[in-house]
PDB file of C-alpha atoms in Angstrom:
ATOM      1  CA  UNK A  22      50.138  29.121  -4.923  1.00 83.00           C
ATOM      2  CA  UNK A  23      49.877  25.327  -5.591  1.00 82.00           C
ATOM      3  CA  UNK A  24      51.791  22.734  -3.556  1.00 90.00           C
ATOM      4  CA  UNK A  25      51.392  20.333  -6.305  1.00 89.00           C
ATOM      5  CA  UNK A  26      50.896  19.996 -10.142  1.00 89.00           C
ATOM      6  CA  UNK A  27      46.980  19.397 -10.768  1.00 84.00           C
ATOM      7  CA  UNK A  28      46.261  16.185 -12.301  1.00 89.00           C
ATOM      8  CA  UNK A  29      44.490  16.572 -15.732  1.00 90.00           C
ATOM      9  CA  UNK A  30      40.563  15.884 -15.259  1.00 87.00           C
ATOM     10  CA  UNK A  31      40.679  15.893 -11.510  1.00 87.00           C
ATOM     11  CA  UNK A  32      37.650  17.597  -9.954  1.00 87.00           C
ATOM     12  CA  UNK A  33      35.908  17.458 -13.070  1.00 90.00           C
ATOM     13  CA  UNK A  34      32.478  15.881 -13.238  1.00 89.00           C
ATOM     14  CA  UNK A  35      32.194  14.636 -16.942  1.00 89.00           C
ATOM     15  CA  UNK A  36      29.002  14.578 -18.733  1.00 90.00           C
ATOM     16  CA  UNK A  37      27.513  11.144 -18.553  1.00 90.00           C
ATOM     17  CA  UNK A  38      30.001   9.807 -15.933  1.00 89.00           C
ATOM     18  CA  UNK A  39      27.057   8.666 -13.528  1.00 90.00           C
ATOM     19  CA  UNK A  40      24.514   7.612 -16.217  1.00 92.00           C
ATOM     20  CA  UNK A  41      25.096   8.129 -20.187  1.00 92.00           C
ATOM     21  CA  UNK A  42      22.283   9.423 -22.354  1.00 92.00           C
ATOM     22  CA  UNK A  43      19.894   6.677 -23.615  1.00 93.00           C
ATOM     23  CA  UNK A  44      20.681   4.059 -20.414  1.00 95.00           C
ATOM     24  CA  UNK A  45      17.577   3.084 -18.528  1.00 94.00           C
ATOM     25  CA  UNK A  46      17.825   4.356 -15.209  1.00 95.00           C
ATOM     26  CA  UNK A  47      15.691   2.057 -13.422  1.00 96.00           C
ATOM     27  CA  UNK A  48      14.011  -1.236 -14.588  1.00 94.00           C
ATOM     28  CA  UNK A  49      10.360  -1.905 -14.762  1.00 94.00           C
ATOM     29  CA  UNK A  50       9.597  -4.192 -11.610  1.00 95.00           C
ATOM     30  CA  UNK A  51      11.958  -2.544  -9.392  1.00 95.00           C
ATOM     31  CA  UNK A  52      10.998  -2.133  -5.778  1.00 94.00           C
ATOM     32  CA  UNK A  53      11.496   1.731  -5.356  1.00 94.00           C
ATOM     33  CA  UNK A  54      13.558   2.740  -2.361  1.00 94.00           C
ATOM     34  CA  UNK A  55      15.209   5.853  -1.344  1.00 97.00           C
ATOM     35  CA  UNK A  56      18.126   5.675  -3.586  1.00 97.00           C
ATOM     36  CA  UNK A  57      15.735   5.169  -6.506  1.00 96.00           C
ATOM     37  CA  UNK A  58      13.715   8.175  -5.358  1.00 96.00           C
ATOM     38  CA  UNK A  59      17.084  10.125  -5.286  1.00 96.00           C
ATOM     39  CA  UNK A  60      18.066   8.974  -8.914  1.00 96.00           C
ATOM     40  CA  UNK A  61      14.860   9.960 -10.285  1.00 95.00           C
ATOM     41  CA  UNK A  62      14.942  13.697  -9.001  1.00 96.00           C
ATOM     42  CA  UNK A  63      18.402  14.123  -9.738  1.00 94.00           C
ATOM     43  CA  UNK A  64      17.101  13.313 -13.596  1.00 93.00           C
ATOM     44  CA  UNK A  65      14.424  15.753 -13.185  1.00 94.00           C
ATOM     45  CA  UNK A  66      11.699  13.221 -13.107  1.00 95.00           C
ATOM     46  CA  UNK A  67       8.570  14.728 -11.060  1.00 94.00           C
ATOM     47  CA  UNK A  68       6.387  11.855 -11.364  1.00 94.00           C
ATOM     48  CA  UNK A  69       6.666   7.966 -12.002  1.00 94.00           C
ATOM     49  CA  UNK A  70       4.070   5.587 -12.891  1.00 94.00           C
ATOM     50  CA  UNK A  71       3.757   2.784  -9.977  1.00 95.00           C
ATOM     51  CA  UNK A  72       1.652  -0.290  -9.359  1.00 96.00           C
ATOM     52  CA  UNK A  73      -1.843   0.240  -7.562  1.00 96.00           C
ATOM     53  CA  UNK A  74      -1.582  -1.119  -3.854  1.00 97.00           C
ATOM     54  CA  UNK A  75      -3.612  -4.288  -3.732  1.00 98.00           C
ATOM     55  CA  UNK A  76      -6.742  -4.147  -1.421  1.00 98.00           C
ATOM     56  CA  UNK A  77      -6.433  -7.008   1.241  1.00 98.00           C
ATOM     57  CA  UNK A  78      -9.470  -7.837   3.578  1.00 98.00           C
ATOM     58  CA  UNK A  79      -8.274  -9.892   6.545  1.00 97.00           C
ATOM     59  CA  UNK A  80     -11.081 -12.115   7.956  1.00 95.00           C
ATOM     60  CA  UNK A  81     -10.212 -13.738  11.510  1.00 93.00           C
ATOM     61  CA  UNK A  82     -12.313 -16.718  12.549  1.00 92.00           C
ATOM     62  CA  UNK A  83     -13.530 -18.037  15.962  1.00 88.00           C
ATOM     63  CA  UNK A  84     -16.022 -18.028  18.707  1.00 87.00           C
ATOM     64  CA  UNK A  85     -13.353 -17.816  21.205  1.00 88.00           C
ATOM     65  CA  UNK A  86     -11.826 -14.622  19.883  1.00 90.00           C
ATOM     66  CA  UNK A  87     -12.076 -11.312  21.524  1.00 90.00           C
ATOM     67  CA  UNK A  88     -10.977  -7.762  20.282  1.00 87.00           C
ATOM     68  CA  UNK A  89      -8.023  -6.448  21.977  1.00 87.00           C
ATOM     69  CA  UNK A  90      -9.305  -4.158  24.922  1.00 86.00           C
ATOM     70  CA  UNK A  91     -12.365  -6.165  25.580  1.00 89.00           C
ATOM     71  CA  UNK A  92     -12.957  -8.511  28.567  1.00 90.00           C
ATOM     72  CA  UNK A  93     -11.991 -12.117  28.217  1.00 90.00           C
ATOM     73  CA  UNK A  94     -14.495 -14.851  29.306  1.00 90.00           C
ATOM     74  CA  UNK A  95     -13.351 -18.419  30.370  1.00 92.00           C
ATOM     75  CA  UNK A  96     -12.054 -19.949  27.355  1.00 89.00           C
ATOM     76  CA  UNK A  97     -11.578 -16.856  24.991  1.00 91.00           C
ATOM     77  CA  UNK A  98      -8.393 -15.085  24.009  1.00 90.00           C
ATOM     78  CA  UNK A  99      -7.520 -12.239  22.143  1.00 91.00           C
ATOM     79  CA  UNK A 100      -7.363 -11.841  18.536  1.00 93.00           C
ATOM     80  CA  UNK A 101      -3.782 -11.304  17.438  1.00 95.00           C
ATOM     81  CA  UNK A 102      -3.332 -12.542  13.844  1.00 95.00           C
ATOM     82  CA  UNK A 103      -5.413  -9.564  12.350  1.00 96.00           C
ATOM     83  CA  UNK A 104      -3.150  -6.628  13.514  1.00 96.00           C
ATOM     84  CA  UNK A 105       0.003  -9.002  12.663  1.00 97.00           C
ATOM     85  CA  UNK A 106      -0.991  -9.798   9.093  1.00 98.00           C
ATOM     86  CA  UNK A 107      -2.223  -6.304   8.694  1.00 98.00           C
ATOM     87  CA  UNK A 108       1.308  -4.885   9.525  1.00 97.00           C
ATOM     88  CA  UNK A 109       2.846  -7.420   7.289  1.00 98.00           C
ATOM     89  CA  UNK A 110       0.543  -6.361   4.381  1.00 98.00           C
ATOM     90  CA  UNK A 111       1.522  -2.926   4.743  1.00 97.00           C
ATOM     91  CA  UNK A 112       5.158  -3.689   4.545  1.00 96.00           C
ATOM     92  CA  UNK A 113       4.393  -5.747   1.307  1.00 97.00           C
ATOM     93  CA  UNK A 114       2.988  -2.814  -0.121  1.00 96.00           C
ATOM     94  CA  UNK A 115      -0.739  -3.771   0.132  1.00 98.00           C
ATOM     95  CA  UNK A 116      -3.543  -1.918   1.704  1.00 98.00           C
ATOM     96  CA  UNK A 117      -5.168  -3.806   4.671  1.00 98.00           C
ATOM     97  CA  UNK A 118      -8.757  -3.619   5.620  1.00 97.00           C
ATOM     98  CA  UNK A 119      -9.285  -5.667   8.906  1.00 95.00           C
ATOM     99  CA  UNK A 120     -12.747  -7.112   9.164  1.00 93.00           C
ATOM    100  CA  UNK A 121     -14.859  -7.720  12.608  1.00 90.00           C
ATOM    101  CA  UNK A 122     -14.134 -10.932  14.119  1.00 89.00           C
ATOM    102  CA  UNK A 123     -16.214 -13.718  12.353  1.00 87.00           C
ATOM    103  CA  UNK A 124     -18.146 -16.405  14.315  1.00 84.00           C
ATOM    104  CA  UNK A 125     -17.979 -20.178  13.520  1.00 81.00           C
ATOM    105  CA  UNK A 126     -21.119 -20.479  11.439  1.00 79.00           C
ATOM    106  CA  UNK A 127     -20.897 -22.079   8.006  1.00 77.00           C
ATOM    107  CA  UNK A 128     -23.896 -19.969   6.304  1.00 79.00           C
ATOM    108  CA  UNK A 129     -22.901 -16.504   7.963  1.00 83.00           C
ATOM    109  CA  UNK A 130     -19.448 -17.039   6.808  1.00 89.00           C
ATOM    110  CA  UNK A 131     -20.111 -17.875   3.300  1.00 86.00           C
ATOM    111  CA  UNK A 132     -22.480 -14.730   3.049  1.00 89.00           C
ATOM    112  CA  UNK A 133     -19.621 -12.379   4.596  1.00 90.00           C
ATOM    113  CA  UNK A 134     -17.180 -13.925   1.931  1.00 93.00           C
ATOM    114  CA  UNK A 135     -19.191 -13.728  -0.900  1.00 92.00           C
ATOM    115  CA  UNK A 136     -19.719  -9.796  -0.328  1.00 92.00           C
ATOM    116  CA  UNK A 137     -16.215  -9.204   0.649  1.00 95.00           C
ATOM    117  CA  UNK A 138     -14.945 -10.793  -2.217  1.00 95.00           C
ATOM    118  CA  UNK A 139     -16.506  -8.062  -4.426  1.00 92.00           C
ATOM    119  CA  UNK A 140     -14.601  -5.481  -2.600  1.00 95.00           C
ATOM    120  CA  UNK A 141     -10.912  -6.476  -2.511  1.00 97.00           C
ATOM    121  CA  UNK A 142      -8.073  -7.779  -4.444  1.00 98.00           C
ATOM    122  CA  UNK A 143      -7.135 -10.409  -2.031  1.00 98.00           C
ATOM    123  CA  UNK A 144      -8.963 -12.252   0.802  1.00 97.00           C
ATOM    124  CA  UNK A 145      -7.046 -13.518   3.556  1.00 97.00           C
ATOM    125  CA  UNK A 146      -8.774 -15.924   6.089  1.00 95.00           C
ATOM    126  CA  UNK A 147      -7.156 -16.965   9.236  1.00 94.00           C
ATOM    127  CA  UNK A 148      -8.356 -20.266  11.114  1.00 90.00           C
ATOM    128  CA  UNK A 149     -10.817 -22.699  10.512  1.00 78.00           C
ATOM    129  CA  UNK A 150      -8.846 -23.991   7.740  1.00 67.00           C
ATOM    130  CA  UNK A 151      -8.169 -27.709   9.058  1.00 64.00           C
ATOM    131  CA  UNK A 152     -10.772 -30.681   9.465  1.00 58.00           C
ATOM    132  CA  UNK A 153     -12.177 -29.996  12.894  1.00 60.00           C
ATOM    133  CA  UNK A 154     -15.721 -30.041  13.615  1.00 55.00           C
ATOM    134  CA  UNK A 155     -15.603 -26.179  13.687  1.00 53.00           C
ATOM    135  CA  UNK A 156     -13.488 -25.286  10.708  1.00 71.00           C
ATOM    136  CA  UNK A 157     -15.780 -23.822   8.208  1.00 81.00           C
ATOM    137  CA  UNK A 158     -13.533 -21.759   6.369  1.00 85.00           C
ATOM    138  CA  UNK A 159     -13.134 -24.190   3.357  1.00 85.00           C
ATOM    139  CA  UNK A 160     -16.633 -24.897   3.030  1.00 85.00           C
ATOM    140  CA  UNK A 161     -17.841 -21.388   3.462  1.00 89.00           C
ATOM    141  CA  UNK A 162     -15.361 -20.268   0.796  1.00 91.00           C
ATOM    142  CA  UNK A 163     -16.640 -22.884  -1.643  1.00 89.00           C
ATOM    143  CA  UNK A 164     -20.089 -21.876  -0.943  1.00 89.00           C
ATOM    144  CA  UNK A 165     -19.458 -18.352  -1.797  1.00 92.00           C
ATOM    145  CA  UNK A 166     -17.858 -19.414  -5.169  1.00 93.00           C
ATOM    146  CA  UNK A 167     -14.438 -19.996  -4.574  1.00 94.00           C
ATOM    147  CA  UNK A 168     -12.370 -22.255  -6.574  1.00 95.00           C
ATOM    148  CA  UNK A 169      -9.659 -23.879  -4.525  1.00 92.00           C
ATOM    149  CA  UNK A 170      -6.300 -24.434  -6.406  1.00 94.00           C
ATOM    150  CA  UNK A 171      -4.847 -26.567  -3.356  1.00 92.00           C
ATOM    151  CA  UNK A 172      -5.326 -27.162   0.232  1.00 90.00           C
ATOM    152  CA  UNK A 173      -2.637 -28.555   2.368  1.00 92.00           C
ATOM    153  CA  UNK A 174       1.177 -27.918   2.195  1.00 94.00           C
ATOM    154  CA  UNK A 175       4.015 -30.084   3.360  1.00 95.00           C
ATOM    155  CA  UNK A 176       5.462 -27.749   5.725  1.00 95.00           C
ATOM    156  CA  UNK A 177       5.665 -27.323   9.570  1.00 95.00           C
ATOM    157  CA  UNK A 178       3.999 -25.093  10.903  1.00 94.00           C
ATOM    158  CA  UNK A 179       1.145 -24.245   8.464  1.00 92.00           C
ATOM    159  CA  UNK A 180       0.212 -27.575   6.829  1.00 92.00           C
ATOM    160  CA  UNK A 181      -3.741 -26.682   6.446  1.00 91.00           C
ATOM    161  CA  UNK A 182      -3.218 -23.539   4.110  1.00 93.00           C
ATOM    162  CA  UNK A 183      -5.256 -23.255   0.919  1.00 93.00           C
ATOM    163  CA  UNK A 184      -5.203 -20.947  -2.157  1.00 95.00           C
ATOM    164  CA  UNK A 185      -8.046 -20.283  -4.434  1.00 96.00           C
ATOM    165  CA  UNK A 186      -9.828 -17.516  -6.434  1.00 96.00           C
ATOM    166  CA  UNK A 187     -13.277 -16.079  -7.361  1.00 96.00           C
ATOM    167  CA  UNK A 188     -12.989 -14.208 -10.704  1.00 95.00           C
ATOM    168  CA  UNK A 189     -10.063 -11.981 -10.241  1.00 95.00           C
ATOM    169  CA  UNK A 190      -9.903 -11.997  -6.391  1.00 97.00           C
ATOM    170  CA  UNK A 191      -7.355 -14.283  -4.744  1.00 98.00           C
ATOM    171  CA  UNK A 192      -8.082 -16.233  -1.611  1.00 97.00           C
ATOM    172  CA  UNK A 193      -5.783 -17.153   0.820  1.00 96.00           C
ATOM    173  CA  UNK A 194      -6.811 -19.321   3.516  1.00 94.00           C
ATOM    174  CA  UNK A 195      -4.488 -19.641   6.483  1.00 95.00           C
ATOM    175  CA  UNK A 196      -4.350 -21.837   9.577  1.00 92.00           C
ATOM    176  CA  UNK A 197      -5.273 -20.008  12.996  1.00 92.00           C
ATOM    177  CA  UNK A 198      -2.062 -20.601  15.108  1.00 93.00           C
ATOM    178  CA  UNK A 199      -0.072 -17.497  15.004  1.00 95.00           C
ATOM    179  CA  UNK A 200       3.242 -19.017  14.053  1.00 95.00           C
ATOM    180  CA  UNK A 201       1.578 -20.894  11.488  1.00 95.00           C
ATOM    181  CA  UNK A 202      -0.301 -17.728   9.845  1.00 96.00           C
ATOM    182  CA  UNK A 203       2.998 -15.774  10.267  1.00 97.00           C
ATOM    183  CA  UNK A 204       5.033 -18.269   8.282  1.00 96.00           C
ATOM    184  CA  UNK A 205       2.500 -19.057   5.676  1.00 96.00           C
ATOM    185  CA  UNK A 206       1.979 -15.459   4.983  1.00 97.00           C
ATOM    186  CA  UNK A 207       5.568 -15.067   4.523  1.00 97.00           C
ATOM    187  CA  UNK A 208       5.786 -17.966   2.109  1.00 97.00           C
ATOM    188  CA  UNK A 209       2.563 -17.323   0.069  1.00 97.00           C
ATOM    189  CA  UNK A 210       0.912 -13.870   0.854  1.00 98.00           C
ATOM    190  CA  UNK A 211       3.901 -11.438   0.711  1.00 98.00           C
ATOM    191  CA  UNK A 212       5.171 -13.052  -2.792  1.00 97.00           C
ATOM    192  CA  UNK A 213       1.475 -13.127  -3.887  1.00 98.00           C
ATOM    193  CA  UNK A 214       1.319  -9.192  -3.162  1.00 98.00           C
ATOM    194  CA  UNK A 215       4.592  -8.597  -4.680  1.00 97.00           C
ATOM    195  CA  UNK A 216       3.699 -10.117  -7.792  1.00 97.00           C
ATOM    196  CA  UNK A 217       0.376  -7.974  -8.181  1.00 97.00           C
ATOM    197  CA  UNK A 218       2.215  -5.094  -7.996  1.00 97.00           C
ATOM    198  CA  UNK A 219       4.806  -6.330 -10.764  1.00 96.00           C
ATOM    199  CA  UNK A 220       7.875  -6.817  -8.507  1.00 97.00           C
ATOM    200  CA  UNK A 221      10.289  -8.504 -10.803  1.00 96.00           C
ATOM    201  CA  UNK A 222      11.610 -10.366  -7.643  1.00 95.00           C
ATOM    202  CA  UNK A 223       8.726 -11.421  -5.736  1.00 96.00           C
ATOM    203  CA  UNK A 224      10.222 -14.112  -3.658  1.00 96.00           C
ATOM    204  CA  UNK A 225      13.373 -13.587  -1.241  1.00 95.00           C
ATOM    205  CA  UNK A 226      16.171 -15.859  -1.496  1.00 96.00           C
ATOM    206  CA  UNK A 227      17.451 -18.587   1.063  1.00 97.00           C
ATOM    207  CA  UNK A 228      20.843 -17.843   2.014  1.00 97.00           C
ATOM    208  CA  UNK A 229      23.640 -19.905   3.818  1.00 97.00           C
ATOM    209  CA  UNK A 230      24.207 -19.125   7.420  1.00 97.00           C
ATOM    210  CA  UNK A 231      26.191 -20.891  10.008  1.00 96.00           C
ATOM    211  CA  UNK A 232      24.063 -22.388  12.820  1.00 97.00           C
ATOM    212  CA  UNK A 233      24.802 -21.281  16.359  1.00 97.00           C
ATOM    213  CA  UNK A 234      23.247 -24.004  18.411  1.00 97.00           C
ATOM    214  CA  UNK A 235      22.468 -27.589  18.013  1.00 97.00           C
ATOM    215  CA  UNK A 236      18.993 -28.675  17.046  1.00 97.00           C
ATOM    216  CA  UNK A 237      17.013 -31.942  17.159  1.00 95.00           C
ATOM    217  CA  UNK A 238      13.797 -32.401  15.334  1.00 92.00           C
ATOM    218  CA  UNK A 239      11.184 -35.180  15.052  1.00 88.00           C
ATOM    219  CA  UNK A 240       8.903 -33.750  12.378  1.00 86.00           C
ATOM    220  CA  UNK A 241       8.379 -35.730   9.097  1.00 90.00           C
ATOM    221  CA  UNK A 242       8.026 -32.594   7.325  1.00 94.00           C
ATOM    222  CA  UNK A 243      10.303 -29.621   6.312  1.00 96.00           C
ATOM    223  CA  UNK A 244      10.246 -27.178   8.926  1.00 96.00           C
ATOM    224  CA  UNK A 245      10.875 -23.351   9.007  1.00 97.00           C
ATOM    225  CA  UNK A 246      11.766 -22.559  12.551  1.00 97.00           C
ATOM    226  CA  UNK A 247      11.905 -19.128  14.057  1.00 97.00           C
ATOM    227  CA  UNK A 248      15.137 -17.821  14.504  1.00 98.00           C
ATOM    228  CA  UNK A 249      17.571 -14.822  14.885  1.00 98.00           C
ATOM    229  CA  UNK A 250      20.427 -13.573  13.059  1.00 98.00           C
ATOM    230  CA  UNK A 251      23.679 -12.774  15.061  1.00 97.00           C
ATOM    231  CA  UNK A 252      27.080 -11.644  14.367  1.00 95.00           C
ATOM    232  CA  UNK A 253      29.879 -13.790  15.943  1.00 86.00           C
ATOM    233  CA  UNK A 254      33.564 -13.386  15.162  1.00 84.00           C
ATOM    234  CA  UNK A 255      32.774 -11.071  12.133  1.00 87.00           C
ATOM    235  CA  UNK A 256      30.387 -13.649  10.454  1.00 90.00           C
ATOM    236  CA  UNK A 257      26.463 -13.701  10.608  1.00 94.00           C
ATOM    237  CA  UNK A 258      25.281 -16.807  12.169  1.00 97.00           C
ATOM    238  CA  UNK A 259      21.574 -17.807  13.133  1.00 98.00           C
ATOM    239  CA  UNK A 260      20.287 -19.092  16.212  1.00 98.00           C
ATOM    240  CA  UNK A 261      17.122 -21.099  16.605  1.00 97.00           C
ATOM    241  CA  UNK A 262      14.654 -19.879  19.479  1.00 97.00           C
ATOM    242  CA  UNK A 263      13.886 -22.787  21.957  1.00 95.00           C
ATOM    243  CA  UNK A 264      10.010 -21.904  21.732  1.00 94.00           C
ATOM    244  CA  UNK A 265       8.635 -23.344  18.594  1.00 94.00           C
ATOM    245  CA  UNK A 266       4.888 -23.882  19.603  1.00 92.00           C
ATOM    246  CA  UNK A 267       2.455 -22.693  16.925  1.00 88.00           C
ATOM    247  CA  UNK A 268       0.732 -20.577  19.381  1.00 89.00           C
ATOM    248  CA  UNK A 269       3.786 -18.793  20.795  1.00 90.00           C
ATOM    249  CA  UNK A 270       4.109 -15.167  19.879  1.00 93.00           C
ATOM    250  CA  UNK A 271       7.104 -14.363  21.905  1.00 94.00           C
ATOM    251  CA  UNK A 272       9.354 -16.012  19.362  1.00 94.00           C
ATOM    252  CA  UNK A 273       7.497 -14.159  16.508  1.00 95.00           C
ATOM    253  CA  UNK A 274       8.602 -10.764  18.200  1.00 95.00           C
ATOM    254  CA  UNK A 275      12.095 -12.297  18.698  1.00 94.00           C
ATOM    255  CA  UNK A 276      12.833 -13.559  15.292  1.00 96.00           C
ATOM    256  CA  UNK A 277      14.119 -11.977  12.192  1.00 97.00           C
ATOM    257  CA  UNK A 278      14.580 -15.156  10.057  1.00 98.00           C
ATOM    258  CA  UNK A 279      13.482 -18.724   9.281  1.00 98.00           C
ATOM    259  CA  UNK A 280      15.738 -21.700   9.307  1.00 98.00           C
ATOM    260  CA  UNK A 281      14.802 -24.473   6.907  1.00 97.00           C
ATOM    261  CA  UNK A 282      15.022 -27.775   8.533  1.00 96.00           C
ATOM    262  CA  UNK A 283      14.910 -30.471   5.633  1.00 95.00           C
ATOM    263  CA  UNK A 284      12.696 -33.710   5.995  1.00 93.00           C
ATOM    264  CA  UNK A 285      15.746 -36.006   5.497  1.00 92.00           C
ATOM    265  CA  UNK A 286      17.804 -34.951   8.471  1.00 91.00           C
ATOM    266  CA  UNK A 287      16.923 -34.856  12.285  1.00 93.00           C
ATOM    267  CA  UNK A 288      20.120 -33.728  13.921  1.00 95.00           C
ATOM    268  CA  UNK A 289      21.700 -30.367  13.314  1.00 96.00           C
ATOM    269  CA  UNK A 290      25.093 -29.535  15.090  1.00 97.00           C
ATOM    270  CA  UNK A 291      26.252 -25.802  15.689  1.00 96.00           C
ATOM    271  CA  UNK A 292      28.716 -24.723  13.217  1.00 95.00           C
ATOM    272  CA  UNK A 293      27.401 -26.257  10.020  1.00 96.00           C
ATOM    273  CA  UNK A 294      25.533 -24.200   7.222  1.00 96.00           C
ATOM    274  CA  UNK A 295      22.004 -24.167   7.046  1.00 97.00           C
ATOM    275  CA  UNK A 296      19.447 -22.344   4.648  1.00 98.00           C
ATOM    276  CA  UNK A 297      18.038 -19.350   6.155  1.00 98.00           C
ATOM    277  CA  UNK A 298      15.255 -16.940   4.860  1.00 98.00           C
ATOM    278  CA  UNK A 299      15.891 -13.194   6.354  1.00 98.00           C
ATOM    279  CA  UNK A 300      12.487 -11.602   6.805  1.00 97.00           C
ATOM    280  CA  UNK A 301      14.113  -8.511   5.918  1.00 95.00           C
ATOM    281  CA  UNK A 302      14.425  -9.666   2.532  1.00 94.00           C
ATOM    282  CA  UNK A 303      10.779 -10.757   2.046  1.00 91.00           C
TER     283      UNK A 303
END
């Protein structure tokens, strides 16, 4: 027995309802997710051509650096940038190869860089990129045959960043402070790796979010401040972390966004809209 008259076409899946014949299921340059994999399987596609993972060599420079687990001597500290960037490389689709800590010797660095450049798609150096007496990254890279495209960018943190190449290998020289390395790799390293894999949308967009705390700034450069996204009264806002020191890793573990503070403005009030880069989008 039926309690009501069935409607014509109810409970029928028509041919082409989900995707019609001749329609492209997935565009080239799409970053594959679980939904894409399910769609491919539903169409009977057993394999699909994807990009090769770029090989990224990570070199951390500094006589003061010690491997985690080793004993610390006065004036030394544990090397944290390498494991941090290796995790970001993996998330961006690359294959990270973390080199042993390199000492501050220009000739030795040039030789190490020269041999490493032949075995990777991207060389990332961390530290030694500024203008101090022991900042040997830039002259050592040039000594290894790297031609730099630019050195220094107008942002905070991360001003002394350099980008160059030797033959087909790209070089990204980052500052040694953890926050500066973290920020600049999100801005330059992740889009680079996405582009090398053919990603049609390699850069994450800035989005508007309401600011949840007042903020005053003194820098004459645009700043990217470590922040956390929070949902308040049904609306997603962003709270800037109070610890913005370049050497502070606590705020790196806490943050899931960068808040962009433009050069032209020094005082920001809770409730106004600001530009935010969500790290999950990178």
